[in-house]
Amino acid sequence: MNTIKNNLRKLLAIITIMLIAISCGTKITKNTKNVGKQAHNIEAGQVINYAPATTPKEVAKNLETYLNTKDIKGVLSLYNEESVFVNQPEGIPLIGLDAIRNGFQSVLDMGGQSDIQVRNVIQSGNLALLIVDWVTTGIDAKGKAFEFKATATDVVQQNEAGHWLYKIDNAFGVAHADSPIDQKSLAKKVQNIDIAAKLELYMNTKNMNGILSLYNEESVFVNKPEGEPKAGLESIREGFQGYLNLGGQSDIKVRNLIQSGNVALVIVDWTFKGTDSEGNAFKFGATATDVLKRNEAGIWQYRIDNAFGVKRAN
């Protein structure tokens, strides 16, 4: 009897091992099929893992790649639901992924190729302003060559995972629209974010403390075309002191304001004029591209004050 029991135990052990082997083989086969299916889907553009942008500049360069490969999912991977895309000079902002998809689809349908060159990156913490020169060229469906280009002023933001995404994609930068923008709508937005008016007041009353109240230690001030950013309140004080010493008067007009949550891009036309200590009249100005952020107290402050906008240095 013991011999029979031992033989049965051995037989059951062999059967168990065989069942485990068969089971493992089945799982391996299924996993292999799934991997093959996933690879097929990747080729078809259905399962995609895009490498995130780890620097502000990479956001623009990745966009160039996805536009030229007609990869709308790749394009959308650079945005989120809070992102804003302005695809016409001073046009209506497209907010959210569905609207942004529609905005880019017409570009992809044209079939052209884009060349995107980042001219300047001005960073303040997890926010950065990109000055980007871009051109798109190609042949349309009728065989006619086309080319359109501009200098974009884009705001990108770093998320908690350390990846950079478009917060505001202002493709035509400081270009004027062919038709007038909605002045009533602009006036309402400017009233809600009146920081430019405050800067004008403090400049004209030579109120340095008032000026500095519009900035914080993370703020960056660029007071020359493509100049070195002045970071922190002491550096910003030095940057403004030269203006105040001249004794001139400022005229600051907001041309456009694009908001995405607690971040805003402001396009500002400004002039500064007066008479110097030797009696010589002076006047200079530019179109600024400024990035604002609303703090926890609900107060808007300059994060990036790029006074000369897209103007090139001499």
PDB file of C-alpha atoms in Angstrom:
ATOM      1  CA  MET A   1       0.000   0.000   0.000  1.00  0.00           C
ATOM      2  CA  ASN A   2       2.772   2.403   0.883  1.00  0.00           C
ATOM      3  CA  THR A   3       4.369   1.784  -2.505  1.00  0.00           C
ATOM      4  CA  ILE A   4       1.092   2.554  -4.284  1.00  0.00           C
ATOM      5  CA  LYS A   5       0.625   5.751  -2.233  1.00  0.00           C
ATOM      6  CA  ASN A   6       4.161   6.880  -3.010  1.00  0.00           C
ATOM      7  CA  ASN A   7       3.632   6.260  -6.718  1.00  0.00           C
ATOM      8  CA  LEU A   8       0.391   8.249  -6.645  1.00  0.00           C
ATOM      9  CA  ARG A   9       2.124  11.138  -4.900  1.00  0.00           C
ATOM     10  CA  LYS A  10       4.845  11.133  -7.546  1.00  0.00           C
ATOM     11  CA  LEU A  11       2.232  11.040 -10.335  1.00  0.00           C
ATOM     12  CA  LEU A  12       0.290  13.935  -8.815  1.00  0.00           C
ATOM     13  CA  ALA A  13       3.502  15.933  -8.446  1.00  0.00           C
ATOM     14  CA  ILE A  14       4.381  15.361 -12.114  1.00  0.00           C
ATOM     15  CA  ILE A  15       0.869  16.364 -13.213  1.00  0.00           C
ATOM     16  CA  THR A  16       1.040  19.526 -11.072  1.00  0.00           C
ATOM     17  CA  ILE A  17       4.396  20.532 -12.580  1.00  0.00           C
ATOM     18  CA  MET A  18       3.019  19.950 -16.096  1.00  0.00           C
ATOM     19  CA  LEU A  19      -0.063  22.066 -15.378  1.00  0.00           C
ATOM     20  CA  ILE A  20       2.106  24.912 -14.040  1.00  0.00           C
ATOM     21  CA  ALA A  21       4.329  24.749 -17.109  1.00  0.00           C
ATOM     22  CA  ILE A  22       1.315  24.790 -19.434  1.00  0.00           C
ATOM     23  CA  SER A  23      -0.184  27.690 -17.496  1.00  0.00           C
ATOM     24  CA  CYS A  24       3.041  29.684 -17.667  1.00  0.00           C
ATOM     25  CA  GLY A  25       3.397  28.955 -21.332  1.00  0.00           C
ATOM     26  CA  THR A  26      -0.122  30.204 -21.960  1.00  0.00           C
ATOM     27  CA  LYS A  27       0.558  33.438 -20.060  1.00  0.00           C
ATOM     28  CA  ILE A  28       3.785  34.006 -21.918  1.00  0.00           C
ATOM     29  CA  THR A  29       2.022  33.462 -25.206  1.00  0.00           C
ATOM     30  CA  LYS A  30      -0.746  35.898 -24.257  1.00  0.00           C
ATOM     31  CA  ASN A  31       1.763  38.520 -23.114  1.00  0.00           C
ATOM     32  CA  THR A  32       3.711  38.113 -26.324  1.00  0.00           C
ATOM     33  CA  LYS A  33       0.534  38.659 -28.324  1.00  0.00           C
ATOM     34  CA  ASN A  34      -0.288  41.753 -26.246  1.00  0.00           C
ATOM     35  CA  VAL A  35       3.181  43.170 -26.817  1.00  0.00           C
ATOM     36  CA  GLY A  36       2.800  42.601 -30.537  1.00  0.00           C
ATOM     37  CA  LYS A  37      -0.617  44.218 -30.490  1.00  0.00           C
ATOM     38  CA  GLN A  38       0.741  47.212 -28.577  1.00  0.00           C
ATOM     39  CA  ALA A  39       3.594  47.604 -31.038  1.00  0.00           C
ATOM     40  CA  HIS A  40       1.056  47.544 -33.872  1.00  0.00           C
ATOM     41  CA  ASN A  41      -0.986  50.210 -32.122  1.00  0.00           C
ATOM     42  CA  ILE A  42       2.073  52.382 -31.611  1.00  0.00           C
ATOM     43  CA  GLU A  43       2.774  52.241 -35.321  1.00  0.00           C
ATOM     44  CA  ALA A  44      -0.842  53.191 -35.982  1.00  0.00           C
ATOM     45  CA  GLY A  45      -0.604  56.123 -33.571  1.00  0.00           C
ATOM     46  CA  GLN A  46      -3.072  54.599 -31.079  1.00  0.00           C
ATOM     47  CA  VAL A  47      -0.747  53.958 -28.121  1.00  0.00           C
ATOM     48  CA  ILE A  48       1.817  56.700 -27.734  1.00  0.00           C
ATOM     49  CA  ASN A  49       4.294  57.567 -25.016  1.00  0.00           C
ATOM     50  CA  TYR A  50       5.832  60.947 -25.780  1.00  0.00           C
ATOM     51  CA  ALA A  51       9.066  62.041 -24.168  1.00  0.00           C
ATOM     52  CA  PRO A  52       8.281  65.087 -22.006  1.00  0.00           C
ATOM     53  CA  ALA A  53      10.092  68.401 -22.442  1.00  0.00           C
ATOM     54  CA  THR A  54      12.646  68.766 -19.663  1.00  0.00           C
ATOM     55  CA  THR A  55      13.635  72.354 -20.566  1.00  0.00           C
ATOM     56  CA  PRO A  56      11.580  75.338 -21.793  1.00  0.00           C
ATOM     57  CA  LYS A  57      13.357  75.295 -25.158  1.00  0.00           C
ATOM     58  CA  GLU A  58      12.467  71.636 -25.746  1.00  0.00           C
ATOM     59  CA  VAL A  59       8.763  72.504 -25.787  1.00  0.00           C
ATOM     60  CA  ALA A  60       9.176  74.561 -28.964  1.00  0.00           C
ATOM     61  CA  LYS A  61      11.534  72.092 -30.617  1.00  0.00           C
ATOM     62  CA  ASN A  62       9.181  69.185 -29.867  1.00  0.00           C
ATOM     63  CA  LEU A  63       6.354  71.177 -31.420  1.00  0.00           C
ATOM     64  CA  GLU A  64       8.436  71.546 -34.588  1.00  0.00           C
ATOM     65  CA  THR A  65       8.919  67.773 -34.742  1.00  0.00           C
ATOM     66  CA  TYR A  66       5.234  66.954 -34.244  1.00  0.00           C
ATOM     67  CA  LEU A  67       4.067  69.550 -36.772  1.00  0.00           C
ATOM     68  CA  ASN A  68       6.441  68.254 -39.423  1.00  0.00           C
ATOM     69  CA  THR A  69       5.383  64.624 -38.831  1.00  0.00           C
ATOM     70  CA  LYS A  70       1.682  65.645 -38.794  1.00  0.00           C
ATOM     71  CA  ASP A  71       1.314  64.113 -35.339  1.00  0.00           C
ATOM     72  CA  ILE A  72      -1.659  65.873 -33.743  1.00  0.00           C
ATOM     73  CA  LYS A  73      -1.408  63.696 -30.614  1.00  0.00           C
ATOM     74  CA  GLY A  74       2.198  64.714 -30.242  1.00  0.00           C
ATOM     75  CA  VAL A  75       1.217  68.361 -30.603  1.00  0.00           C
ATOM     76  CA  LEU A  76      -1.466  68.004 -27.929  1.00  0.00           C
ATOM     77  CA  SER A  77       0.980  66.298 -25.556  1.00  0.00           C
ATOM     78  CA  LEU A  78       2.615  69.722 -25.148  1.00  0.00           C
ATOM     79  CA  TYR A  79      -0.574  71.309 -23.793  1.00  0.00           C
ATOM     80  CA  ASN A  80      -3.200  70.664 -21.127  1.00  0.00           C
ATOM     81  CA  GLU A  81      -6.782  71.720 -20.469  1.00  0.00           C
ATOM     82  CA  GLU A  82      -5.681  75.076 -19.018  1.00  0.00           C
ATOM     83  CA  SER A  83      -3.503  75.904 -22.029  1.00  0.00           C
ATOM     84  CA  VAL A  84      -4.385  78.784 -24.344  1.00  0.00           C
ATOM     85  CA  PHE A  85      -3.513  78.957 -28.055  1.00  0.00           C
ATOM     86  CA  VAL A  86      -3.785  82.194 -30.032  1.00  0.00           C
ATOM     87  CA  ASN A  87      -3.360  81.310 -33.711  1.00  0.00           C
ATOM     88  CA  GLN A  88      -4.104  84.724 -35.216  1.00  0.00           C
ATOM     89  CA  PRO A  89      -2.617  88.178 -34.519  1.00  0.00           C
ATOM     90  CA  GLU A  90      -4.441  89.384 -31.388  1.00  0.00           C
ATOM     91  CA  GLY A  91      -7.063  86.725 -32.125  1.00  0.00           C
ATOM     92  CA  ILE A  92      -9.568  84.964 -29.906  1.00  0.00           C
ATOM     93  CA  PRO A  93      -7.795  82.563 -27.507  1.00  0.00           C
ATOM     94  CA  LEU A  94      -8.475  78.855 -28.015  1.00  0.00           C
ATOM     95  CA  ILE A  95      -8.733  77.252 -24.579  1.00  0.00           C
ATOM     96  CA  GLY A  96      -8.468  73.533 -23.806  1.00  0.00           C
ATOM     97  CA  LEU A  97      -7.302  70.536 -25.814  1.00  0.00           C
ATOM     98  CA  ASP A  98     -10.315  70.232 -28.126  1.00  0.00           C
ATOM     99  CA  ALA A  99     -10.112  73.869 -29.204  1.00  0.00           C
ATOM    100  CA  ILE A 100      -6.328  73.646 -29.596  1.00  0.00           C
ATOM    101  CA  ARG A 101      -6.733  70.488 -31.710  1.00  0.00           C
ATOM    102  CA  ASN A 102      -9.062  72.351 -34.057  1.00  0.00           C
ATOM    103  CA  GLY A 103      -6.655  75.266 -34.227  1.00  0.00           C
ATOM    104  CA  PHE A 104      -3.745  73.087 -35.299  1.00  0.00           C
ATOM    105  CA  GLN A 105      -5.658  70.745 -37.605  1.00  0.00           C
ATOM    106  CA  SER A 106      -5.891  73.330 -40.368  1.00  0.00           C
ATOM    107  CA  VAL A 107      -2.123  73.814 -40.160  1.00  0.00           C
ATOM    108  CA  LEU A 108      -1.503  70.080 -40.485  1.00  0.00           C
ATOM    109  CA  ASP A 109      -3.982  69.797 -43.357  1.00  0.00           C
ATOM    110  CA  MET A 110      -1.950  72.323 -45.356  1.00  0.00           C
ATOM    111  CA  GLY A 111       0.920  69.843 -45.468  1.00  0.00           C
ATOM    112  CA  GLY A 112       3.715  72.364 -45.082  1.00  0.00           C
ATOM    113  CA  GLN A 113       6.915  72.149 -43.059  1.00  0.00           C
ATOM    114  CA  SER A 114       7.749  74.332 -40.079  1.00  0.00           C
ATOM    115  CA  ASP A 115      11.075  75.738 -38.950  1.00  0.00           C
ATOM    116  CA  ILE A 116      10.985  76.865 -35.307  1.00  0.00           C
ATOM    117  CA  GLN A 117      13.962  78.677 -33.795  1.00  0.00           C
ATOM    118  CA  VAL A 118      14.016  79.749 -30.160  1.00  0.00           C
ATOM    119  CA  ARG A 119      15.699  83.148 -30.038  1.00  0.00           C
ATOM    120  CA  ASN A 120      15.461  83.831 -26.330  1.00  0.00           C
ATOM    121  CA  VAL A 121      14.388  82.109 -23.096  1.00  0.00           C
ATOM    122  CA  ILE A 122      13.662  84.198 -20.006  1.00  0.00           C
ATOM    123  CA  GLN A 123      12.946  82.045 -16.978  1.00  0.00           C
ATOM    124  CA  SER A 124      11.529  82.818 -13.551  1.00  0.00           C
ATOM    125  CA  GLY A 125      11.168  79.686 -11.438  1.00  0.00           C
ATOM    126  CA  ASN A 126       8.595  77.371 -13.002  1.00  0.00           C
ATOM    127  CA  LEU A 127       7.602  79.927 -15.646  1.00  0.00           C
ATOM    128  CA  ALA A 128       9.455  80.906 -18.798  1.00  0.00           C
ATOM    129  CA  LEU A 129       8.867  83.321 -21.668  1.00  0.00           C
ATOM    130  CA  LEU A 130       9.975  82.074 -25.084  1.00  0.00           C
ATOM    131  CA  ILE A 131      10.728  84.412 -27.991  1.00  0.00           C
ATOM    132  CA  VAL A 132      10.391  82.158 -31.022  1.00  0.00           C
ATOM    133  CA  ASP A 133      10.971  82.881 -34.718  1.00  0.00           C
ATOM    134  CA  TRP A 134       9.008  80.469 -36.905  1.00  0.00           C
ATOM    135  CA  VAL A 135       8.163  79.996 -40.565  1.00  0.00           C
ATOM    136  CA  THR A 136       5.903  77.476 -42.305  1.00  0.00           C
ATOM    137  CA  THR A 137       6.316  76.821 -46.032  1.00  0.00           C
ATOM    138  CA  GLY A 138       4.819  74.375 -48.507  1.00  0.00           C
ATOM    139  CA  ILE A 139       2.684  73.767 -51.586  1.00  0.00           C
ATOM    140  CA  ASP A 140      -1.102  73.917 -51.298  1.00  0.00           C
ATOM    141  CA  ALA A 141      -3.638  71.604 -52.965  1.00  0.00           C
ATOM    142  CA  LYS A 142      -3.663  73.822 -56.074  1.00  0.00           C
ATOM    143  CA  GLY A 143       0.103  73.631 -56.461  1.00  0.00           C
ATOM    144  CA  LYS A 144       0.689  77.161 -55.211  1.00  0.00           C
ATOM    145  CA  ALA A 145       3.612  77.836 -52.867  1.00  0.00           C
ATOM    146  CA  PHE A 146       2.828  79.436 -49.519  1.00  0.00           C
ATOM    147  CA  GLU A 147       4.841  80.893 -46.671  1.00  0.00           C
ATOM    148  CA  PHE A 148       3.780  82.509 -43.453  1.00  0.00           C
ATOM    149  CA  LYS A 149       5.871  83.424 -40.452  1.00  0.00           C
ATOM    150  CA  ALA A 150       5.982  85.412 -37.235  1.00  0.00           C
ATOM    151  CA  THR A 151       7.751  85.817 -33.930  1.00  0.00           C
ATOM    152  CA  ALA A 152       5.832  84.069 -31.169  1.00  0.00           C
ATOM    153  CA  THR A 153       5.759  85.110 -27.517  1.00  0.00           C
ATOM    154  CA  ASP A 154       4.971  81.952 -25.568  1.00  0.00           C
ATOM    155  CA  VAL A 155       4.638  81.195 -21.878  1.00  0.00           C
ATOM    156  CA  VAL A 156       5.597  77.693 -20.756  1.00  0.00           C
ATOM    157  CA  GLN A 157       5.188  76.275 -17.263  1.00  0.00           C
ATOM    158  CA  GLN A 158       6.853  73.409 -15.423  1.00  0.00           C
ATOM    159  CA  ASN A 159       4.436  70.989 -13.780  1.00  0.00           C
ATOM    160  CA  GLU A 160       4.914  69.033 -10.547  1.00  0.00           C
ATOM    161  CA  ALA A 161       6.551  66.170 -12.468  1.00  0.00           C
ATOM    162  CA  GLY A 162       9.199  68.581 -13.775  1.00  0.00           C
ATOM    163  CA  HIS A 163       7.857  68.616 -17.346  1.00  0.00           C
ATOM    164  CA  TRP A 164       7.391  71.827 -19.321  1.00  0.00           C
ATOM    165  CA  LEU A 165       4.120  72.528 -21.179  1.00  0.00           C
ATOM    166  CA  TYR A 166       2.620  75.449 -23.048  1.00  0.00           C
ATOM    167  CA  LYS A 167       0.596  77.683 -20.747  1.00  0.00           C
ATOM    168  CA  ILE A 168       0.030  80.381 -23.386  1.00  0.00           C
ATOM    169  CA  ASP A 169       1.004  79.820 -27.024  1.00  0.00           C
ATOM    170  CA  ASN A 170       0.783  83.263 -28.630  1.00  0.00           C
ATOM    171  CA  ALA A 171       1.880  82.276 -32.125  1.00  0.00           C
ATOM    172  CA  PHE A 172       1.902  85.749 -33.698  1.00  0.00           C
ATOM    173  CA  GLY A 173       3.474  87.535 -30.750  1.00  0.00           C
ATOM    174  CA  VAL A 174       3.147  91.305 -30.991  1.00  0.00           C
ATOM    175  CA  ALA A 175       1.814  91.360 -34.562  1.00  0.00           C
ATOM    176  CA  HIS A 176      -1.234  93.587 -35.021  1.00  0.00           C
ATOM    177  CA  ALA A 177      -4.515  92.075 -36.165  1.00  0.00           C
ATOM    178  CA  ASP A 178      -5.930  93.049 -39.573  1.00  0.00           C
ATOM    179  CA  SER A 179      -9.179  94.034 -37.863  1.00  0.00           C
ATOM    180  CA  PRO A 180      -9.518  95.951 -34.566  1.00  0.00           C
ATOM    181  CA  ILE A 181      -9.681  93.846 -31.423  1.00  0.00           C
ATOM    182  CA  ASP A 182     -12.687  94.024 -29.128  1.00  0.00           C
ATOM    183  CA  GLN A 183     -11.859  97.128 -27.109  1.00  0.00           C
ATOM    184  CA  LYS A 184     -14.669  96.586 -24.594  1.00  0.00           C
ATOM    185  CA  SER A 185     -13.483  93.075 -23.840  1.00  0.00           C
ATOM    186  CA  LEU A 186      -9.888  94.262 -23.553  1.00  0.00           C
ATOM    187  CA  ALA A 187     -10.873  97.136 -21.272  1.00  0.00           C
ATOM    188  CA  LYS A 188     -12.625  94.713 -18.923  1.00  0.00           C
ATOM    189  CA  LYS A 189      -9.606  92.406 -18.789  1.00  0.00           C
ATOM    190  CA  VAL A 190      -7.217  95.312 -18.210  1.00  0.00           C
ATOM    191  CA  GLN A 191      -9.432  96.634 -15.420  1.00  0.00           C
ATOM    192  CA  ASN A 192      -9.300  93.270 -13.685  1.00  0.00           C
ATOM    193  CA  ILE A 193      -5.509  93.129 -14.058  1.00  0.00           C
ATOM    194  CA  ASP A 194      -4.475  96.785 -13.755  1.00  0.00           C
ATOM    195  CA  ILE A 195      -0.796  96.263 -13.021  1.00  0.00           C
ATOM    196  CA  ALA A 196       0.373  98.220 -16.093  1.00  0.00           C
ATOM    197  CA  ALA A 197      -1.615 101.262 -14.994  1.00  0.00           C
ATOM    198  CA  LYS A 198      -0.021 101.044 -11.546  1.00  0.00           C
ATOM    199  CA  LEU A 199       3.467 100.841 -13.048  1.00  0.00           C
ATOM    200  CA  GLU A 200       2.766 103.953 -15.128  1.00  0.00           C
ATOM    201  CA  LEU A 201       1.582 105.847 -12.023  1.00  0.00           C
ATOM    202  CA  TYR A 202       4.578 104.836  -9.906  1.00  0.00           C
ATOM    203  CA  MET A 203       7.033 105.629 -12.714  1.00  0.00           C
ATOM    204  CA  ASN A 204       5.575 109.110 -13.214  1.00  0.00           C
ATOM    205  CA  THR A 205       5.503 109.898  -9.484  1.00  0.00           C
ATOM    206  CA  LYS A 206       9.053 108.524  -9.017  1.00  0.00           C
ATOM    207  CA  ASN A 207       7.735 106.089  -6.423  1.00  0.00           C
ATOM    208  CA  MET A 208      10.353 103.351  -6.237  1.00  0.00           C
ATOM    209  CA  ASN A 209       8.631 101.527  -3.378  1.00  0.00           C
ATOM    210  CA  GLY A 210       5.433 101.478  -5.420  1.00  0.00           C
ATOM    211  CA  ILE A 211       7.286 100.035  -8.414  1.00  0.00           C
ATOM    212  CA  LEU A 212       8.885  97.289  -6.321  1.00  0.00           C
ATOM    213  CA  SER A 213       5.500  96.350  -4.838  1.00  0.00           C
ATOM    214  CA  LEU A 214       4.607  95.037  -8.306  1.00  0.00           C
ATOM    215  CA  TYR A 215       7.466  92.513  -8.206  1.00  0.00           C
ATOM    216  CA  ASN A 216       8.843  89.877  -5.827  1.00  0.00           C
ATOM    217  CA  GLU A 217      12.112  88.049  -5.281  1.00  0.00           C
ATOM    218  CA  GLU A 218      11.290  85.576  -8.073  1.00  0.00           C
ATOM    219  CA  SER A 219      10.612  88.361 -10.565  1.00  0.00           C
ATOM    220  CA  VAL A 220      12.859  89.027 -13.545  1.00  0.00           C
ATOM    221  CA  PHE A 221      13.299  92.387 -15.310  1.00  0.00           C
ATOM    222  CA  VAL A 222      14.889  92.680 -18.763  1.00  0.00           C
ATOM    223  CA  ASN A 223      15.484  96.400 -19.424  1.00  0.00           C
ATOM    224  CA  LYS A 224      17.476  96.093 -22.638  1.00  0.00           C
ATOM    225  CA  PRO A 225      16.688  94.299 -25.921  1.00  0.00           C
ATOM    226  CA  GLU A 226      17.631  90.664 -25.306  1.00  0.00           C
ATOM    227  CA  GLY A 227      19.651  91.842 -22.310  1.00  0.00           C
ATOM    228  CA  GLU A 228      20.664  89.932 -19.206  1.00  0.00           C
ATOM    229  CA  PRO A 229      17.702  89.418 -16.857  1.00  0.00           C
ATOM    230  CA  LYS A 230      17.801  91.271 -13.546  1.00  0.00           C
ATOM    231  CA  ALA A 231      16.480  88.855 -10.923  1.00  0.00           C
ATOM    232  CA  GLY A 232      15.279  89.820  -7.463  1.00  0.00           C
ATOM    233  CA  LEU A 233      14.137  93.116  -5.967  1.00  0.00           C
ATOM    234  CA  GLU A 234      17.561  94.724  -5.519  1.00  0.00           C
ATOM    235  CA  SER A 235      18.547  94.121  -9.131  1.00  0.00           C
ATOM    236  CA  ILE A 236      15.142  95.339 -10.314  1.00  0.00           C
ATOM    237  CA  ARG A 237      15.581  98.491  -8.203  1.00  0.00           C
ATOM    238  CA  GLU A 238      18.877  99.194  -9.965  1.00  0.00           C
ATOM    239  CA  GLY A 239      17.268  98.587 -13.343  1.00  0.00           C
ATOM    240  CA  PHE A 240      14.519 101.156 -12.717  1.00  0.00           C
ATOM    241  CA  GLN A 241      16.701 103.753 -10.982  1.00  0.00           C
ATOM    242  CA  GLY A 242      18.231 104.808 -14.287  1.00  0.00           C
ATOM    243  CA  TYR A 243      14.773 105.593 -15.673  1.00  0.00           C
ATOM    244  CA  LEU A 244      13.777 107.585 -12.591  1.00  0.00           C
ATOM    245  CA  ASN A 245      17.040 109.544 -12.663  1.00  0.00           C
ATOM    246  CA  LEU A 246      16.245 110.739 -16.189  1.00  0.00           C
ATOM    247  CA  GLY A 247      13.118 112.447 -14.879  1.00  0.00           C
ATOM    248  CA  GLY A 248      10.925 111.565 -17.855  1.00  0.00           C
ATOM    249  CA  GLN A 249       7.280 110.526 -18.026  1.00  0.00           C
ATOM    250  CA  SER A 250       5.905 107.136 -19.038  1.00  0.00           C
ATOM    251  CA  ASP A 251       2.903 106.331 -21.201  1.00  0.00           C
ATOM    252  CA  ILE A 252       1.909 102.661 -20.909  1.00  0.00           C
ATOM    253  CA  LYS A 253      -0.946 101.183 -22.956  1.00  0.00           C
ATOM    254  CA  VAL A 254      -2.040  97.552 -22.813  1.00  0.00           C
ATOM    255  CA  ARG A 255      -2.611  96.273 -26.332  1.00  0.00           C
ATOM    256  CA  ASN A 256      -3.525  92.699 -25.490  1.00  0.00           C
ATOM    257  CA  LEU A 257      -3.929  90.484 -22.434  1.00  0.00           C
ATOM    258  CA  ILE A 258      -4.086  86.681 -22.614  1.00  0.00           C
ATOM    259  CA  GLN A 259      -4.912  84.833 -19.412  1.00  0.00           C
ATOM    260  CA  SER A 260      -4.596  81.178 -18.445  1.00  0.00           C
ATOM    261  CA  GLY A 261      -5.660  80.590 -14.851  1.00  0.00           C
ATOM    262  CA  ASN A 262      -3.356  82.481 -12.511  1.00  0.00           C
ATOM    263  CA  VAL A 263      -0.907  83.360 -15.306  1.00  0.00           C
ATOM    264  CA  ALA A 264      -1.266  86.122 -17.904  1.00  0.00           C
ATOM    265  CA  LEU A 265       0.725  87.373 -20.884  1.00  0.00           C
ATOM    266  CA  VAL A 266       0.440  91.133 -21.418  1.00  0.00           C
ATOM    267  CA  ILE A 267       1.431  92.944 -24.627  1.00  0.00           C
ATOM    268  CA  VAL A 268       2.195  96.556 -23.733  1.00  0.00           C
ATOM    269  CA  ASP A 269       3.095  99.574 -25.910  1.00  0.00           C
ATOM    270  CA  TRP A 270       5.090 102.104 -23.878  1.00  0.00           C
ATOM    271  CA  THR A 271       7.061 105.291 -24.342  1.00  0.00           C
ATOM    272  CA  PHE A 272       9.307 107.250 -22.017  1.00  0.00           C
ATOM    273  CA  LYS A 273      10.091 110.855 -22.841  1.00  0.00           C
ATOM    274  CA  GLY A 274      11.373 114.028 -21.236  1.00  0.00           C
ATOM    275  CA  THR A 275      14.313 116.422 -21.076  1.00  0.00           C
ATOM    276  CA  ASP A 276      17.651 115.446 -19.597  1.00  0.00           C
ATOM    277  CA  SER A 277      19.817 117.496 -17.217  1.00  0.00           C
ATOM    278  CA  GLU A 278      21.541 119.195 -20.166  1.00  0.00           C
ATOM    279  CA  GLY A 279      18.255 120.299 -21.724  1.00  0.00           C
ATOM    280  CA  ASN A 280      18.210 117.665 -24.462  1.00  0.00           C
ATOM    281  CA  ALA A 281      14.857 116.085 -25.290  1.00  0.00           C
ATOM    282  CA  PHE A 282      14.692 112.311 -25.324  1.00  0.00           C
ATOM    283  CA  LYS A 283      12.074 109.733 -26.236  1.00  0.00           C
ATOM    284  CA  PHE A 284      12.268 105.969 -26.455  1.00  0.00           C
ATOM    285  CA  GLY A 285       9.942 103.031 -26.102  1.00  0.00           C
ATOM    286  CA  ALA A 286       9.026  99.559 -27.260  1.00  0.00           C
ATOM    287  CA  THR A 287       6.388  96.841 -27.101  1.00  0.00           C
ATOM    288  CA  ALA A 288       6.844  94.823 -23.928  1.00  0.00           C
ATOM    289  CA  THR A 289       5.919  91.160 -23.503  1.00  0.00           C
ATOM    290  CA  ASP A 290       5.288  90.622 -19.808  1.00  0.00           C
ATOM    291  CA  VAL A 291       4.334  87.537 -17.804  1.00  0.00           C
ATOM    292  CA  LEU A 292       2.185  88.092 -14.717  1.00  0.00           C
ATOM    293  CA  LYS A 293       1.210  85.700 -11.957  1.00  0.00           C
ATOM    294  CA  ARG A 294      -1.508  85.985  -9.330  1.00  0.00           C
ATOM    295  CA  ASN A 295      -0.262  85.120  -5.854  1.00  0.00           C
ATOM    296  CA  GLU A 296      -2.130  83.322  -3.085  1.00  0.00           C
ATOM    297  CA  ALA A 297      -3.540  86.644  -1.848  1.00  0.00           C
ATOM    298  CA  GLY A 298      -5.096  87.242  -5.287  1.00  0.00           C
ATOM    299  CA  ILE A 299      -2.635  90.020  -6.196  1.00  0.00           C
ATOM    300  CA  TRP A 300      -1.085  90.137  -9.654  1.00  0.00           C
ATOM    301  CA  GLN A 301       2.670  90.717  -9.871  1.00  0.00           C
ATOM    302  CA  TYR A 302       5.277  90.738 -12.603  1.00  0.00           C
ATOM    303  CA  ARG A 303       7.127  87.446 -12.895  1.00  0.00           C
ATOM    304  CA  ILE A 304       8.860  88.408 -16.152  1.00  0.00           C
ATOM    305  CA  ASP A 305       8.986  92.057 -17.239  1.00  0.00           C
ATOM    306  CA  ASN A 306      10.490  91.912 -20.727  1.00  0.00           C
ATOM    307  CA  ALA A 307      10.411  95.625 -21.445  1.00  0.00           C
ATOM    308  CA  PHE A 308      11.651  95.506 -25.052  1.00  0.00           C
ATOM    309  CA  GLY A 309       9.643  92.467 -26.108  1.00  0.00           C
ATOM    310  CA  VAL A 310      10.856  90.943 -29.354  1.00  0.00           C
ATOM    311  CA  LYS A 311      13.074  93.886 -30.264  1.00  0.00           C
ATOM    312  CA  ARG A 312      16.580  92.751 -31.148  1.00  0.00           C
ATOM    313  CA  ALA A 313      19.661  94.080 -29.420  1.00  0.00           C
ATOM    314  CA  ASN A 314      21.954  96.424 -31.379  1.00  0.00           C
TER     315      ASN A 314
END
